[in-house]
Coordinates of C-alpha atoms in Angstrom, one line a residue:
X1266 CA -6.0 9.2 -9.6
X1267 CA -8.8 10.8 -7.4
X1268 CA -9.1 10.9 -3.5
X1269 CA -12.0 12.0 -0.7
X1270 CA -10.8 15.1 0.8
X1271 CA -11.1 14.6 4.6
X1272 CA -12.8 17.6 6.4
X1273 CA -10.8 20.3 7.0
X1274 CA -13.4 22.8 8.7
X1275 CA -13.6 24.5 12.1
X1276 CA -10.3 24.2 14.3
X1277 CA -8.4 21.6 11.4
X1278 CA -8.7 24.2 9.1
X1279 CA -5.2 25.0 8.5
X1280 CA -4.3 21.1 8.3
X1281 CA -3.8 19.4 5.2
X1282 CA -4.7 15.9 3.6
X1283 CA -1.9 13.6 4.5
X1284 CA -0.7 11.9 1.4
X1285 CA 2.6 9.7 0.5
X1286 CA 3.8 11.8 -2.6
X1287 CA 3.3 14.7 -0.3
X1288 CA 5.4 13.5 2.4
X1289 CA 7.8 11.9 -0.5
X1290 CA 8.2 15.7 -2.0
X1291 CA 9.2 17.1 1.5
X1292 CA 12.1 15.3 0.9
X1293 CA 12.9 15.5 -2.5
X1294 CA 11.6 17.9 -3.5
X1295 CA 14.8 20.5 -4.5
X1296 CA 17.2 21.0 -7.0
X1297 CA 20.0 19.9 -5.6
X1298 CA 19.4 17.4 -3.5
X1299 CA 17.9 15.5 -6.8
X1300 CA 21.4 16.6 -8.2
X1301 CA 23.0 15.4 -5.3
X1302 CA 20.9 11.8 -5.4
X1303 CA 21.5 11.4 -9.4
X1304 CA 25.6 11.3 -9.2
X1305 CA 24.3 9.2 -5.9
X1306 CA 22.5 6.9 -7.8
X1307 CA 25.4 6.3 -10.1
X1308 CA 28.2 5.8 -7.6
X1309 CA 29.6 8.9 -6.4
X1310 CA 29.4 9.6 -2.4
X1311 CA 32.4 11.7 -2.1
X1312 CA 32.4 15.3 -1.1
X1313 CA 34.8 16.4 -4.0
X1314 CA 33.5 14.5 -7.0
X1315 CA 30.0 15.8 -5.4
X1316 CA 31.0 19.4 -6.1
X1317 CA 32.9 18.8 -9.5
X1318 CA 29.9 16.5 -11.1
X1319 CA 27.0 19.0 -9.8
X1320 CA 29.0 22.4 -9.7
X1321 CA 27.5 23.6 -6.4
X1322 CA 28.6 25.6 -3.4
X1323 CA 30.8 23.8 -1.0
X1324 CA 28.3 25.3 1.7
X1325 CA 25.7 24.5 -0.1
X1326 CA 26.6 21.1 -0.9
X1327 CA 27.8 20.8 2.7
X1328 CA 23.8 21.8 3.6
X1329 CA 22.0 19.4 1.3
X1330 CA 24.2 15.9 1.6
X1331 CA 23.3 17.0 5.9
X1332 CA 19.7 16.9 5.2
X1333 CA 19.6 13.7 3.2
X1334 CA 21.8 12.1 6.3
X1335 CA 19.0 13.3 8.7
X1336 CA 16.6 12.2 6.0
X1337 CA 18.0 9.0 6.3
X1338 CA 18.7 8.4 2.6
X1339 CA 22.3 9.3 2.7
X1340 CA 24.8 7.8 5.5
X1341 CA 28.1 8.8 6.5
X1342 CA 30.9 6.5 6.4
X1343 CA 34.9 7.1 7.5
X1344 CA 37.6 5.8 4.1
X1345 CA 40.2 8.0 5.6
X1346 CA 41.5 8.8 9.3
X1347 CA 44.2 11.4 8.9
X1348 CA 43.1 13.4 8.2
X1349 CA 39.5 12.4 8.4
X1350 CA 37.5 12.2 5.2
X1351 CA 33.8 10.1 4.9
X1352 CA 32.0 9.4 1.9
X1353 CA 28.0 9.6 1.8
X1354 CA 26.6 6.4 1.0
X1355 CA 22.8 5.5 -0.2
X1356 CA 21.4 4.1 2.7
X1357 CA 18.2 1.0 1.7
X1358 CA 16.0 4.1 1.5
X1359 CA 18.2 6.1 -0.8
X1360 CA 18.8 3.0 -2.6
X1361 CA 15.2 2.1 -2.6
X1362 CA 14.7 5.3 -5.2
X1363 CA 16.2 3.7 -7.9
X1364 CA 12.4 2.8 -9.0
X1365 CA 11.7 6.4 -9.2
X1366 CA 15.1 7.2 -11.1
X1367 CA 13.8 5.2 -13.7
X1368 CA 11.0 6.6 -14.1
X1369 CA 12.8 9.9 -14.5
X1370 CA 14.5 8.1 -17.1
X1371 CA 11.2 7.1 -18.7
X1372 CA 10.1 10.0 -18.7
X1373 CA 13.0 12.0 -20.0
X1374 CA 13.4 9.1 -23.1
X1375 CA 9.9 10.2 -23.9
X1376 CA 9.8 13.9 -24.3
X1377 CA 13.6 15.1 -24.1
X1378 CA 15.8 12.6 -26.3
X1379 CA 19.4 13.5 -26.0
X1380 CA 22.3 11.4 -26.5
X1381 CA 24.6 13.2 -24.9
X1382 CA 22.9 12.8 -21.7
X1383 CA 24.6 9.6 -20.5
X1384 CA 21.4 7.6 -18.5
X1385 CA 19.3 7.9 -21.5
X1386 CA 21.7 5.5 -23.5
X1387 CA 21.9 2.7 -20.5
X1388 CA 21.9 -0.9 -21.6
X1389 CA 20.3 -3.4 -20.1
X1390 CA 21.5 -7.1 -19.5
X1391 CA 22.6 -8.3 -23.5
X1392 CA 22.8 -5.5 -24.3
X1393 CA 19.6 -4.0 -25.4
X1394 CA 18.4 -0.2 -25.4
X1395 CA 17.2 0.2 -21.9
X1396 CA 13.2 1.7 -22.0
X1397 CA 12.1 1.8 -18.4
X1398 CA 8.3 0.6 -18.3
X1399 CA 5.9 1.0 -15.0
X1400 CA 3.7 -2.0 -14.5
X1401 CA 1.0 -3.9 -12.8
X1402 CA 2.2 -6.5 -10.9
X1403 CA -1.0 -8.4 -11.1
X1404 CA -2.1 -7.7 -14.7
X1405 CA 0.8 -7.1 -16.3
X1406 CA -0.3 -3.5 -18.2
X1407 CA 1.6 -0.1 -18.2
X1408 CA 0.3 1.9 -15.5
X1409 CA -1.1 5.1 -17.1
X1410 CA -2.6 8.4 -15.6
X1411 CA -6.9 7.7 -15.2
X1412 CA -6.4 4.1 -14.9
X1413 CA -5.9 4.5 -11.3
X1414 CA -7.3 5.6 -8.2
X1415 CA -6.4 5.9 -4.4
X1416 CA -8.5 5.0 -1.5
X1417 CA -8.0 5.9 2.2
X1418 CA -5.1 3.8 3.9
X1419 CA -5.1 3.5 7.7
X1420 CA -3.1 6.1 8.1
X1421 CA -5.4 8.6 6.5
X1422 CA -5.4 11.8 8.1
X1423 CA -4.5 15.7 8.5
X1424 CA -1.3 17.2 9.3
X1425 CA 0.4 20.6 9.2
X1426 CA 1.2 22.5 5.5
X1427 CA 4.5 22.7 3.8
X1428 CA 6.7 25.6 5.9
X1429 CA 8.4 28.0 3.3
X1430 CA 12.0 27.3 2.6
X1431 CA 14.7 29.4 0.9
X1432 CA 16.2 27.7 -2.5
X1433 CA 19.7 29.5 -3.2
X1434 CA 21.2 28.6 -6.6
X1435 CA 24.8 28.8 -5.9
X1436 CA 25.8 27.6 -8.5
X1437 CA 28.9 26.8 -10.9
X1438 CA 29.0 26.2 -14.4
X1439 CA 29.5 22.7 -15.6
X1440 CA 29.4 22.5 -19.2
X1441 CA 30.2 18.5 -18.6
X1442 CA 26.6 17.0 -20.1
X1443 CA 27.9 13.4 -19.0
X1444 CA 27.7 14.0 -16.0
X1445 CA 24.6 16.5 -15.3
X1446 CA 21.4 15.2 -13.7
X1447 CA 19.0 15.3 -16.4
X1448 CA 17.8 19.1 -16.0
X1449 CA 14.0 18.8 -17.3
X1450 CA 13.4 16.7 -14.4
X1451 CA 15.0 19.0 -12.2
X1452 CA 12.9 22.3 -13.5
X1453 CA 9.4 19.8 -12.8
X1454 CA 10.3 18.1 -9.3
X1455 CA 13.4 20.4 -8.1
X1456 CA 10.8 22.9 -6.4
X1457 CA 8.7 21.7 -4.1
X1458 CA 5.7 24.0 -5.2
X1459 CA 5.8 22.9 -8.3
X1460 CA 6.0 19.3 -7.6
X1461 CA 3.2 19.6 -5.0
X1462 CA 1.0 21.4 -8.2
X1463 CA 2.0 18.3 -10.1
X1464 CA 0.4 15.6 -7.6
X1465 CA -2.6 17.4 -6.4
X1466 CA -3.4 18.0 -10.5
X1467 CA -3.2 13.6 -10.0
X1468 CA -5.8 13.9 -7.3
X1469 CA -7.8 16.2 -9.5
X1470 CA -7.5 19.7 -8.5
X1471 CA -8.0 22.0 -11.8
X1472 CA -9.2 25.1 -10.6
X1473 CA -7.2 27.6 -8.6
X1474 CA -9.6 27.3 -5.3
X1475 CA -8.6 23.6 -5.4
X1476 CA -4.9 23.6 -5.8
X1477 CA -5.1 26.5 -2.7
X1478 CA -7.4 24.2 -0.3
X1479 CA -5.4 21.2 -1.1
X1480 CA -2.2 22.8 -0.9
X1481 CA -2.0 25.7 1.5
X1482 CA -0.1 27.8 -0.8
X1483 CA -0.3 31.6 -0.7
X1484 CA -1.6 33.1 -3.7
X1485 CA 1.3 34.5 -5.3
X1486 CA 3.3 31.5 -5.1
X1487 CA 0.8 29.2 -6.7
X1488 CA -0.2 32.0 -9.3
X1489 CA 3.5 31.5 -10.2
X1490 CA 4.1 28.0 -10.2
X1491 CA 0.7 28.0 -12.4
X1492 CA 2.2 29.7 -14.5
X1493 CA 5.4 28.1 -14.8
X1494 CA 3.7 24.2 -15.3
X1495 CA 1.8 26.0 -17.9
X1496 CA 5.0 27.2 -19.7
X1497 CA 7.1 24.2 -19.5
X1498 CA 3.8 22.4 -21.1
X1499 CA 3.0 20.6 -18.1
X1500 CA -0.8 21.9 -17.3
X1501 CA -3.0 23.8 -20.0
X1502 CA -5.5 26.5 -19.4
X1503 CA -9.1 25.9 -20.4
X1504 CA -12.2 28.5 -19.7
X1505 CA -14.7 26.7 -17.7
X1506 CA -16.6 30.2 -17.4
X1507 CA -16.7 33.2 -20.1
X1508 CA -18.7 36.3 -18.3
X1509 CA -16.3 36.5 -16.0
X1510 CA -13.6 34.8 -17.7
X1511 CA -12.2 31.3 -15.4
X1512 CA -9.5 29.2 -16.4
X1513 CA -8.5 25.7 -15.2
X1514 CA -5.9 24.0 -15.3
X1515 CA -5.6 20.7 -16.8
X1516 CA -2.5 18.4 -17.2
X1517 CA -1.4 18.2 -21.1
X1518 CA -0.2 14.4 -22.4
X1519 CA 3.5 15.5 -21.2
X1520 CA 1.9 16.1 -18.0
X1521 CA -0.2 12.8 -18.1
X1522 CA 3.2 11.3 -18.9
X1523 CA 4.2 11.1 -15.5
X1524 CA 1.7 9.5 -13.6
X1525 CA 4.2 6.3 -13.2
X1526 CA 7.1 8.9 -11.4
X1527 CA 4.1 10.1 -9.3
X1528 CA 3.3 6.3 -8.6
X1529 CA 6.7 5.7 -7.4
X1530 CA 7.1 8.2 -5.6
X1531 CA 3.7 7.3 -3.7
X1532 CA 5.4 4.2 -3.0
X1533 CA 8.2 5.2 -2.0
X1534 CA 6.4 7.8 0.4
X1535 CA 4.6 4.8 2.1
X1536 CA 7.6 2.8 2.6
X1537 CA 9.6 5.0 4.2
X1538 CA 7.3 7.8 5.2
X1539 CA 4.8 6.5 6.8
X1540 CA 3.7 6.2 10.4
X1541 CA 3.5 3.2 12.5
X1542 CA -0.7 3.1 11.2
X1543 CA 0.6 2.7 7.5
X1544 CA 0.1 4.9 4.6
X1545 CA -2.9 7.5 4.2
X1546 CA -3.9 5.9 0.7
X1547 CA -3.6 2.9 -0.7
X1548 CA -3.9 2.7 -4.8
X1549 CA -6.2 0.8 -6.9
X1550 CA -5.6 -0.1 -10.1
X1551 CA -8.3 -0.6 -13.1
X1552 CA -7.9 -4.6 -12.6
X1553 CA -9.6 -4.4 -9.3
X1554 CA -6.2 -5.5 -7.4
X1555 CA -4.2 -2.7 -4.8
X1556 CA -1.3 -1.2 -7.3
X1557 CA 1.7 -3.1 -6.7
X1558 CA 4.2 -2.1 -9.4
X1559 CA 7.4 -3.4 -11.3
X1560 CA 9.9 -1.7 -13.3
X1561 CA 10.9 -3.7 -16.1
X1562 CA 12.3 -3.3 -19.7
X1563 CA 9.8 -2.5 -22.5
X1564 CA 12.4 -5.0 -24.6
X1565 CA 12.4 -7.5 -22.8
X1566 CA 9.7 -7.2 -20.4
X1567 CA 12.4 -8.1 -17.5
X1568 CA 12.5 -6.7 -13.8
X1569 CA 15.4 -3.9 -14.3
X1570 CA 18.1 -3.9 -11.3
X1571 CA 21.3 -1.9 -10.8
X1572 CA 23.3 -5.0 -11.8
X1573 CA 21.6 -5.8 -14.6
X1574 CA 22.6 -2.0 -16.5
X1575 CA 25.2 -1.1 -18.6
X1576 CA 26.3 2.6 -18.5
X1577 CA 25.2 3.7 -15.1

């Protein structure tokens, strides 16, 4: 996926490229709020079975399920009055992320098979092995990395970088796998840097220049998350110069292998994100049509909804 860089010269110069992902990310983009949203995803909306399912700071826990609320992907509801107790409830934006949980699915079936890890053994409708699939809604194919690209939306535009924030990791052993959000997600999209990394390598930065103009990013933090992507087998290096020595950074099949998450979380980042213009891109996909997605079953080649799983 590849996109026109808008100018961002003279007084715009420390303004960034809108993009949906981006904004998506700014949400997501943390470990525990993921955490917090995967028990969501399955049920849970209570404080207490919150803290016992994640294993998390009752101050931190109290911090994160407050910024999904003011997110708006969380809402507060009352089930007790004395002494008062609410439960936090997917809102239709939280709910609407259950495209993108399956394409954490996908990709975790893929590269990280583990059977004691409970949503990788979900059944769909008879009773057949769910395998999530991202595809064309016009052509029918999988929608893979390269296949792909984005043009300007009407909402295309600049506005401010990322501002830092702290990432505590209060956190409390939970040896319970059932119930764990799946954790190799959480070490790709769980920091915001890193996530960020991950789409602009999708929009085809490689070489460190790029990632910093596209991202804002101070040195040492990108140098780090670099290096980090490249350990977890995310991005490769390759030379691209030899006197002095350059290295880029290129994403590795594993890496590829996520393009569909990325796509979802585009899409999710122009429903919900977006201003009252519309989204700053709009995809294209290889058929010539704007990318307009479904999430079915590789079995059965059905549209997959919450009521049609088993095991959730």
């Amino acid at each position: 996926m590849s996109a026109t860089l808008p100018d961002t010269t003279a007084d715009k110069s420390r303004y960034l490229p809108a993009n949906s992902a981006g904004r998506a990310l700014n949400v997501l983009g943390d470990r525990w709020v993921l955490m917090i949203l995967g028990q969501a995803i399955t049920g849970v909306s209570r404080f207490e079975e919150f803290q016992s399912r994640i294993g998390i700071a009752r101050s931190l826990l109290t911090e994160r399920l407050r910024r999904l609320e003011t997110a708006g992907v969380l809402a507060r509801h009352r089930y007790n009055a004395r002494p008062p107790r609410d439960e936090y409830r997917l809102t239709e934006m939280g709910q609407d992320l259950f495209r993108a949980a399956m394409m954490i699915i996908r990709w975790e079936r893929n590269w990280y098979p583990d059977a004691k890890v409970r949503v990788l053994n979900l059944t769909h409708t008879d009773g057949h092995v769910l395998v999530p699939q991202c595809r064309c809604a016009h052509c029918d194919e999988e929608v893979i990395a390269r296949e792909t690209h984005s043009i300007p939306g009407p909402g295309a535009g600049l506005e401010p970088p990322l501002k830092a924030r702290a990432q505590r990791r209060s956190v409390v052993d939970n040896p319970n796998t059932a119930h764990t959000m799946i954790e190799r997600t959480i070490d790709v999209l769980g920091d915001r840097w890193i996530a960020h990394t991950i789409a602009a390598s999708f929009l085809g930065c490689r070489r460190f220049g790029e990632f910093q103009q596209r991202l804002g990013i101070a040195t040492n933090i990108l140098s780090e998350r670099l290096a980090r992507l490249v350990t977890l087998g995310i991005l490769e290096q390759r030379p691209y110069q030899t006197q002095p020595v350059r290295m880029e950074y290129r994403l590795t099949p594993k890496g590829l292998d996520l393009f569909p998450l990325v796509v979802e979380l585009v899409n999710w980042g122009a429903r919900w994100l977006s201003g009252p213009e519309g989204p700053p891109e709009i995809l294209m996909h290889k058929c010539g049509q704007k990318l307009v997605t479904r999430i079915v079953c590789g079995n059965c080649n059905q549209d997959i909804e919450r009521g049609s799983l088993t095991g959730l």
